[in-house]
N, CA, C and O of each residue as an XYZ file, in Angstrom:
220
protein
N     -35.258    -55.446    -51.770
C     -36.194    -55.931    -50.787
C     -35.846    -55.280    -49.457
O     -34.678    -55.161    -49.090
N     -36.872    -54.869    -48.755
C     -36.694    -54.342    -47.406
C     -37.588    -55.118    -46.451
O     -38.639    -55.632    -46.834
N     -37.155    -55.190    -45.217
C     -37.914    -55.919    -44.202
C     -38.112    -55.039    -42.978
O     -37.238    -54.255    -42.608
N     -39.262    -55.183    -42.366
C     -39.559    -54.520    -41.115
C     -40.763    -55.217    -40.523
O     -41.578    -55.770    -41.261
N     -40.893    -55.203    -39.218
C     -42.053    -55.838    -38.602
C     -43.344    -55.077    -38.894
O     -44.434    -55.596    -38.651
N     -43.234    -53.858    -39.410
C     -44.397    -53.078    -39.838
C     -44.310    -52.890    -41.355
O     -43.401    -52.225    -41.853
N     -45.252    -53.476    -42.077
C     -45.239    -53.438    -43.539
C     -45.126    -52.024    -44.112
O     -44.323    -51.813    -45.021
N     -45.897    -51.046    -43.621
C     -45.772    -49.704    -44.206
C     -44.361    -49.123    -44.096
O     -43.908    -48.433    -45.009
N     -43.669    -49.391    -43.001
C     -42.312    -48.877    -42.824
C     -41.377    -49.494    -43.867
O     -40.553    -48.789    -44.450
N     -41.497    -50.789    -44.104
C     -40.673    -51.446    -45.121
C     -40.973    -50.878    -46.500
O     -40.056    -50.683    -47.299
N     -42.232    -50.613    -46.791
C     -42.619    -50.070    -48.089
C     -42.093    -48.651    -48.267
O     -41.627    -48.295    -49.350
N     -42.164    -47.846    -47.226
C     -41.632    -46.480    -47.295
C     -40.132    -46.521    -47.564
O     -39.640    -45.783    -48.417
N     -39.405    -47.368    -46.855
C     -37.963    -47.463    -47.065
C     -37.645    -47.903    -48.485
O     -36.777    -47.318    -49.133
N     -38.335    -48.926    -48.977
C     -38.094    -49.400    -50.343
C     -38.370    -48.295    -51.355
O     -37.613    -48.122    -52.309
N     -39.429    -47.564    -51.153
C     -39.773    -46.478    -52.082
C     -38.749    -45.356    -52.029
O     -38.374    -44.806    -53.064
N     -38.298    -45.017    -50.838
C     -37.276    -43.960    -50.709
C     -35.970    -44.381    -51.348
O     -35.287    -43.560    -51.961
N     -35.609    -45.657    -51.215
C     -34.383    -46.141    -51.861
C     -34.474    -46.050    -53.380
O     -33.454    -45.960    -54.063
N     -35.689    -46.074    -53.904
C     -35.908    -45.929    -55.337
C     -36.027    -44.466    -55.760
O     -36.212    -44.170    -56.941
N     -35.921    -43.558    -54.795
C     -35.954    -42.135    -55.103
C     -37.333    -41.506    -55.082
O     -37.481    -40.357    -55.497
N     -38.334    -42.210    -54.619
C     -39.681    -41.655    -54.576
C     -39.830    -40.691    -53.399
O     -39.208    -40.868    -52.351
N     -40.654    -39.685    -53.589
C     -40.949    -38.706    -52.544
C     -42.211    -39.157    -51.817
O     -43.316    -38.762    -52.189
N     -42.056    -39.969    -50.798
C     -43.225    -40.549    -50.126
C     -44.056    -39.508    -49.384
O     -45.257    -39.709    -49.200
N     -43.452    -38.402    -48.953
C     -44.201    -37.398    -48.201
C     -45.205    -36.662    -49.082
O     -46.107    -36.012    -48.555
N     -45.078    -36.742    -50.403
C     -46.025    -36.082    -51.307
C     -46.790    -37.078    -52.172
O     -47.460    -36.685    -53.126
N     -46.695    -38.351    -51.848
C     -47.327    -39.401    -52.639
C     -48.774    -39.632    -52.210
O     -49.061    -39.803    -51.025
N     -49.680    -39.634    -53.185
C     -51.091    -39.925    -52.889
C     -51.236    -41.354    -52.366
O     -52.048    -41.617    -51.479
N     -50.447    -42.271    -52.919
C     -50.489    -43.659    -52.454
C     -50.139    -43.736    -50.973
O     -50.849    -44.375    -50.196
N     -49.049    -43.088    -50.583
C     -48.629    -43.152    -49.184
C     -49.538    -42.350    -48.264
O     -49.575    -42.609    -47.061
N     -50.257    -41.400    -48.794
C     -51.265    -40.708    -47.978
C     -52.366    -41.694    -47.585
O     -52.841    -41.676    -46.449
N     -52.768    -42.546    -48.516
C     -53.769    -43.570    -48.213
C     -53.191    -44.590    -47.234
O     -53.864    -44.983    -46.281
N     -51.959    -45.017    -47.458
C     -51.319    -45.968    -46.538
C     -51.245    -45.369    -45.139
O     -51.550    -46.042    -44.154
N     -50.843    -44.113    -45.052
C     -50.735    -43.439    -43.747
C     -52.096    -43.399    -43.055
O     -52.200    -43.665    -41.858
N     -53.128    -43.067    -43.810
C     -54.475    -42.951    -43.239
C     -55.044    -44.313    -42.833
O     -55.655    -44.438    -41.771
N     -54.846    -45.331    -43.673
C     -55.457    -46.637    -43.434
C     -54.637    -47.544    -42.515
O     -55.199    -48.217    -41.650
N     -53.323    -47.567    -42.694
C     -52.470    -48.478    -41.913
C     -51.627    -47.753    -40.878
O     -51.265    -48.319    -39.846
N     -51.323    -46.511    -41.163
C     -50.520    -45.712    -40.254
C     -49.038    -46.014    -40.321
O     -48.628    -47.170    -40.432
N     -48.260    -44.987    -40.255
C     -46.819    -45.069    -40.056
C     -46.355    -43.708    -39.577
O     -46.985    -42.694    -39.880
N     -45.271    -43.674    -38.839
C     -44.795    -42.391    -38.311
C     -44.336    -41.471    -39.451
O     -43.574    -41.894    -40.320
N     -44.794    -40.234    -39.447
C     -44.434    -39.281    -40.497
C     -42.927    -39.098    -40.641
O     -42.429    -38.856    -41.740
N     -42.207    -39.213    -39.535
C     -40.759    -38.946    -39.587
C     -39.983    -39.961    -40.429
O     -38.860    -39.672    -40.842
N     -40.551    -41.141    -40.692
C     -39.789    -42.094    -41.506
C     -39.636    -41.635    -42.948
O     -38.766    -42.122    -43.670
N     -40.472    -40.707    -43.362
C     -40.334    -40.149    -44.711
C     -39.148    -39.191    -44.795
O     -38.760    -38.772    -45.885
N     -38.573    -38.846    -43.638
C     -37.483    -37.869    -43.606
C     -36.194    -38.410    -42.981
O     -35.159    -37.744    -43.020
N     -36.253    -39.607    -42.409
C     -35.038    -40.153    -41.800
C     -33.939    -40.238    -42.842
O     -34.201    -40.614    -43.985
N     -32.713    -39.895    -42.471
C     -31.620    -40.019    -43.427
C     -31.320    -41.495    -43.727
O     -31.362    -42.347    -42.840
N     -31.025    -41.763    -44.970
C     -30.605    -43.109    -45.370
C     -29.101    -43.042    -45.563
O     -28.621    -42.226    -46.350
N     -28.343    -43.882    -44.863
C     -26.876    -43.831    -44.971
C     -26.416    -43.986    -46.419
O     -26.897    -44.851    -47.151
N     -25.483    -43.136    -46.812
C     -24.972    -43.126    -48.183
C     -24.406    -44.481    -48.601
O     -24.586    -44.896    -49.746
N     -23.723    -45.180    -47.684
C     -23.160    -46.485    -48.047
C     -24.260    -47.494    -48.379
O     -24.069    -48.363    -49.229
N     -25.401    -47.382    -47.717
C     -26.527    -48.272    -48.034
C     -27.078    -47.964    -49.427
O     -27.356    -48.871    -50.211
N     -27.229    -46.681    -49.721
C     -27.710    -46.291    -51.041
C     -26.754    -46.780    -52.121
O     -27.196    -47.318    -53.136
N     -25.461    -46.603    -51.919
C     -24.478    -47.017    -52.914
C     -24.475    -48.537    -53.149
O     -24.247    -48.990    -54.270
N     -24.724    -49.312    -52.104
C     -24.753    -50.760    -52.256
C     -26.003    -51.231    -52.973
O     -25.990    -52.290    -53.601
N     -27.077    -50.469    -52.893
C     -28.351    -50.924    -53.438
C     -28.702    -50.327    -54.804
O     -29.657    -50.765    -55.446
N     -27.955    -49.357    -55.235
C     -28.271    -48.713    -56.521
C     -27.451    -49.348    -57.620
O     -27.563    -48.954    -58.781
């Protein structure tokens, strides 16, 4: 589970933690167009310790 005051940002983070490529996802293209989220969140580094705790 991820939380953020902006739903699309939380969804992008959750998807990235699952290994999905959100920058090439048709689903996230629709989310970006309809709800909007900053493109850079698809590229922000996720700390390795966070990944290790959640996988």
